[in-house]
Structures are given as structure tokens and as C-alpha cells.
Amino acid sequence: MRRFIYTLVFSVIAVIPAVAQETRKLGNETDEQKKERLAWWTHDRFGMFIHWGLYALPARHEWVKHNERLTNEAYQKYFELFDPDLYNPKEWAKKAKNAGMKYAVITAKHHEGFCLFDSRYTDYKATNTPIGRDLIKEFVEAFRAEGLKVGFYYSLIDWHHPDFTIDGVHPQRTGNAADYAKLNEGKNWDIYRKYLHNQVRELLTNYGKIDIIWFDFSYPGENGKGHDDWDSKGLLAMARKLQPGIIVDDRLDLGEYEDGQDFISPEQYKVDKWPERYGKKFAWETCQTFSGSWGYHRDETSWKNTRQLLVLLIETVSKGGNLLLNVGPTARGDFDYRADNALAEIGKWMGHNSRAIYGCTEAPEEFKVPAGSILTYNEKTKRLYIHLLDYPLNNYTLPDYKGKVKYVQFLHDGSEIRFSEPGNNVQLSLPVHKPQYEIPVIEVILK
Ligand code: GLC
């Protein structure tokens, strides 16, 4: 009897965590299939985010309409003057490619509601401004021609649409929850939801193969909006149906499902380790700006320097993630000189060091991180990359690496680095003179 009770108790205990940990799924894709579907993306690691819209004219943040509580009428002047005469997406694509970026995600519509594409469901679009062109079509063609993958950012939020209800983040918010019912009288949310679905369908139907869709964003709760408001499941199903293979971000508020997103998107901060979800290391991409604002911001001075940007990229890859680095083109339609400089500097480094980025990931735990460095690792080629943040003098120790190393060279010029194996370590003999790269990389060919 006692034995029976023990068995009962133990089997119940054994079952509880299993039930609690069971993750829910919307579809039936296996981990292996997902890995394959995301293979190009996890290999490529580095993409360009592009935030471009009417907010490029005020040039003081893409949230200017919210920040300054502007009405549609007050915002209308930007629509009437939108004429990016220098827009040449072929140039953009070349700059992205030279920087080593392999894909790009552009704001087809941001929170302001303005569409860069020729949507049949609205007049609030680029074709009705002085520029009079479908800017998304040109973008897609130009980037594809350079061999870059293309993605669309689409704002779930819309501060222009008359049926988008006023909530806690809307430009016409009052700060008093009790006001919203009155303010929203006469608005028909179903019309907006339908509009949103129609536009996503257009974007995923009219522009050929789309590699990524970036929905942004949900803020469930009181005076917020979440998956039921958008009908996120419907959106996700439509995206997967229209564009099999498409990669979808995590802002539809479907986190209760393991496949409610393909990756997580930590914004503007560095994770301290590879993020885990559903009990495993999960695909992730951090999106980051050069200077704080996503849209072109003329007066912002908080620009990251080349070194910070490179460290961001390297660190991201060292934790198994991707970096989506943002450019906010100007109202004239080209990149600001500071963005150009940053891209060119990154390109200089990538031109000779990208082997330590593409196809790379977190290094196996057995490899200790040598002093003042970051490690990345290519599983296929079994090469380890040591990114030297602080360039050492002559001797450089790889602790406990003895017996693991076949050959060592600088990555940028393929020049041999000689080594010895005192104690348990590998000791490299480096030239005193630091190579001409902000962060030199040592390539270790493992046994
Ligand atoms: C945020 C902001 C937005 C930006 C985005 C990028 O959610 O609302 O302006 O587009 O993040 O990740």
C-alpha cells in the first residue's frame, strides 16, 4: 500500500512539471524544419533596418506625432511636402551591401499611418504626394538586384486611420482612461482590423518574394492593444500562406505559442546571454539605431562610434544573434552623412573580417574567452575567431587551449601567427604593431 502511494505521489510529481512546461503551438513545424527555414537568416547575421516616412521632414523622431500630440490636420503639411527627390534605392542597396549587410527591412507603414507603397485601401500614400511613386516597389527591386533579401516592417498601430481607436499611446490621448469611450464614439474597430489585414495581404502579394515581415507592435492591457485586436493569429496564418518561408518577428503578442514568432527582437539593448524561450535557446535579432531615434533626427548627437557598432555586431553574433542596424533616410531621400560614414567604417572592417560574422555563432563552452576579447565560432569550418578588443603586446595566452589548435592566423591578411604550448595553454606571438583594423581578428583553425 505504502509503495503504491509512493509510486502515485512520484508519478504525479513527475507529471506536473511536464504538463506545466508543455509549450503550445499553432502549427506543426519541427525544430529541425524551423532551423532550415531560418538557415539563410542565421547565417547572414547582419541586416539594415530602414525607418522612412513623413517624420523625416520634421526630423525630430518618428514618434513626433505622438510626442507633440499632433492632429492629422497639423501633420498634413508633411504629406503635402513629401518629395524625396534624391531617393535612389540602388544607392541605398549598394551602401548596405558594402557595409556587409545581407538583408534589409523597410517601414512600409509606420505608426503615423503613411504608406510608402501604393495601397488601394488608402489615399494616405506616397503616390499621392509630390514624389508620386511607389517607393516600396523601387526599394524591393533595387535591393534584390544587389542580392539582398527584403523585408517589410508594418505598423499594427495607425495614428491616421479614422477607425483606429484612441488609446494610451495615441497622439490624441488624454491621460485619462475615462475619456476614451467618448473620444472613440463612432469609430468602428472592425473597419480598421480589416484595413490592416488588407494591407498586409497587398504587401505580401504585390511585391514578389518577401523574406521577412516585421509587425510592430502590441501593448496589451487596459488602453492598449493586443492579439485579439489585430487578429494576430489570422495575420500570421496569412503571412505564412502567402509567403511560405517568410520570417516573422515577435510583436504580434502571440508569445503563448512557441511558433507565434520566429525570433525575439530585443530593441536597443544588449542581451547578456543567448536568450531562452520555451526551455531552449531561441532565435533572436537585436534592432539598434546609430543615434537613438529610428526616423531621421537632425539634432541628435548621441551617435555610436565605429568601435561601439563593431562591438555590438560581434557581441551579438557571439551570443548566437542577428543585428538589424537602422538608418533613417532624410526628407530628400538619401542617407545622412553620419550614417554614410558609419556604414563605410563598418564596411572597411567587414571587407576583411566578415568570415568571423557570417555563418558564426556562440563558441562552444570548452573555449575560454581569452583576455580582452570576444569569441565567435563557425560550426561548419570548425574555426574559432578571437576578436581583439584590447590589442595585446607580443604574448597572448589562450587559456587551456593546449592540444586543440592546428594553425593560427590573422583574419584580415591570412598571415601566420606562431604559437607554443606552455603548460595547458596556447601562447600566441603577436606583432607589437596593431593591425590597421579597429578590432583585429585572429582565426584559429582547430584540430
Ligand atoms: C518601437 C517603436 C518604433 C520603432 C521600433 C523598432 O516599437 O515604436 O518607432 O519602429 O520599435 O524596433
mmCIF file of N, CA and C in Angstrom, residues 5 14 72 105-106 124 126 160-161 196 213 221 262 287 292 309 314 336 354 361 372 375 380 390 404 426 436:
data_model
loop_
_atom_site.group_PDB
_atom_site.id
_atom_site.type_symbol
_atom_site.label_atom_id
_atom_site.label_comp_id
_atom_site.label_asym_id
_atom_site.label_seq_id
_atom_site.Cartn_x
_atom_site.Cartn_y
_atom_site.Cartn_z
ATOM 1 N N ILE A 5 1.322 4.200 -2.725
ATOM 2 C CA ILE A 5 1.185 5.657 -2.509
ATOM 3 C C ILE A 5 2.420 6.395 -2.998
ATOM 4 N N ALA A 14 6.141 13.744 -11.123
ATOM 5 C CA ALA A 14 6.852 13.682 -12.396
ATOM 6 C C ALA A 14 6.030 14.289 -13.530
ATOM 7 N N ASN A 72 -4.187 65.057 -37.165
ATOM 8 C CA ASN A 72 -3.998 64.768 -38.592
ATOM 9 C C ASN A 72 -3.827 66.066 -39.381
ATOM 10 N N VAL A 105 15.121 45.596 -43.992
ATOM 11 C CA VAL A 105 13.710 45.655 -43.614
ATOM 12 C C VAL A 105 13.291 47.119 -43.611
ATOM 13 N N ILE A 106 12.303 47.449 -44.419
ATOM 14 C CA ILE A 106 11.895 48.856 -44.539
ATOM 15 C C ILE A 106 10.484 49.060 -44.006
ATOM 16 N N TYR A 124 -3.678 57.811 -48.290
ATOM 17 C CA TYR A 124 -2.573 58.352 -47.495
ATOM 18 C C TYR A 124 -1.289 57.597 -47.836
ATOM 19 N N ALA A 126 2.428 57.405 -50.640
ATOM 20 C CA ALA A 126 3.458 58.154 -51.383
ATOM 21 C C ALA A 126 3.009 58.546 -52.787
ATOM 22 N N HIS A 160 -3.323 57.600 -38.032
ATOM 23 C CA HIS A 160 -4.004 58.427 -39.027
ATOM 24 C C HIS A 160 -5.390 57.882 -39.347
ATOM 25 N N HIS A 161 -5.527 56.570 -39.335
ATOM 26 C CA HIS A 161 -6.787 55.952 -39.746
ATOM 27 C C HIS A 161 -7.935 56.375 -38.819
ATOM 28 N N LEU A 196 -6.104 46.731 -41.929
ATOM 29 C CA LEU A 196 -4.789 46.187 -41.581
ATOM 30 C C LEU A 196 -4.532 44.862 -42.303
ATOM 31 N N ILE A 213 8.715 39.614 -42.428
ATOM 32 C CA ILE A 213 7.688 40.612 -42.087
ATOM 33 C C ILE A 213 7.838 40.949 -40.602
ATOM 34 N N GLY A 221 -3.488 45.102 -22.638
ATOM 35 C CA GLY A 221 -3.841 45.624 -21.318
ATOM 36 C C GLY A 221 -4.809 46.775 -21.471
ATOM 37 N N ASP A 262 9.007 33.857 -35.024
ATOM 38 C CA ASP A 262 10.194 33.081 -35.384
ATOM 39 C C ASP A 262 11.407 33.485 -34.569
ATOM 40 N N CYS A 287 17.531 44.930 -32.670
ATOM 41 C CA CYS A 287 17.488 46.071 -33.589
ATOM 42 C C CYS A 287 18.037 47.268 -32.833
ATOM 43 N N GLY A 292 19.696 56.689 -31.544
ATOM 44 C CA GLY A 292 18.576 56.792 -30.594
ATOM 45 C C GLY A 292 17.238 56.813 -31.294
ATOM 46 N N LEU A 309 29.811 50.204 -32.631
ATOM 47 C CA LEU A 309 28.974 49.487 -33.589
ATOM 48 C C LEU A 309 29.552 48.112 -33.894
ATOM 49 N N ILE A 314 29.695 42.131 -33.201
ATOM 50 C CA ILE A 314 30.478 40.956 -32.805
ATOM 51 C C ILE A 314 29.853 40.277 -31.582
ATOM 52 N N ASP A 336 21.946 60.423 -44.363
ATOM 53 C CA ASP A 336 22.676 61.484 -43.694
ATOM 54 C C ASP A 336 24.178 61.133 -43.707
ATOM 55 N N SER A 354 34.631 39.619 -42.311
ATOM 56 C CA SER A 354 33.261 39.095 -42.256
ATOM 57 C C SER A 354 33.199 37.580 -42.064
ATOM 58 N N THR A 361 28.547 31.792 -34.746
ATOM 59 C CA THR A 361 27.647 31.765 -33.593
ATOM 60 C C THR A 361 28.471 31.739 -32.305
ATOM 61 N N GLY A 372 40.411 40.273 -22.754
ATOM 62 C CA GLY A 372 40.110 41.417 -23.624
ATOM 63 C C GLY A 372 39.587 41.059 -24.995
ATOM 64 N N LEU A 375 34.630 35.982 -28.528
ATOM 65 C CA LEU A 375 34.770 34.822 -29.419
ATOM 66 C C LEU A 375 33.557 34.634 -30.302
ATOM 67 N N LYS A 380 30.614 24.879 -38.970
ATOM 68 C CA LYS A 380 30.889 24.069 -40.167
ATOM 69 C C LYS A 380 32.373 23.921 -40.419
ATOM 70 N N ASP A 390 41.164 44.696 -26.913
ATOM 71 C CA ASP A 390 42.365 45.401 -26.434
ATOM 72 C C ASP A 390 43.537 44.706 -27.084
ATOM 73 N N LYS A 404 44.401 21.680 -28.877
ATOM 74 C CA LYS A 404 43.181 21.886 -29.673
ATOM 75 C C LYS A 404 43.447 22.654 -30.969
ATOM 76 N N VAL A 426 47.849 27.743 -24.855
ATOM 77 C CA VAL A 426 48.465 28.050 -26.138
ATOM 78 C C VAL A 426 48.922 29.497 -26.034
ATOM 79 N N GLN A 436 45.795 47.347 -38.927
ATOM 80 C CA GLN A 436 45.008 48.547 -39.251
ATOM 81 C C GLN A 436 43.501 48.341 -39.179
#
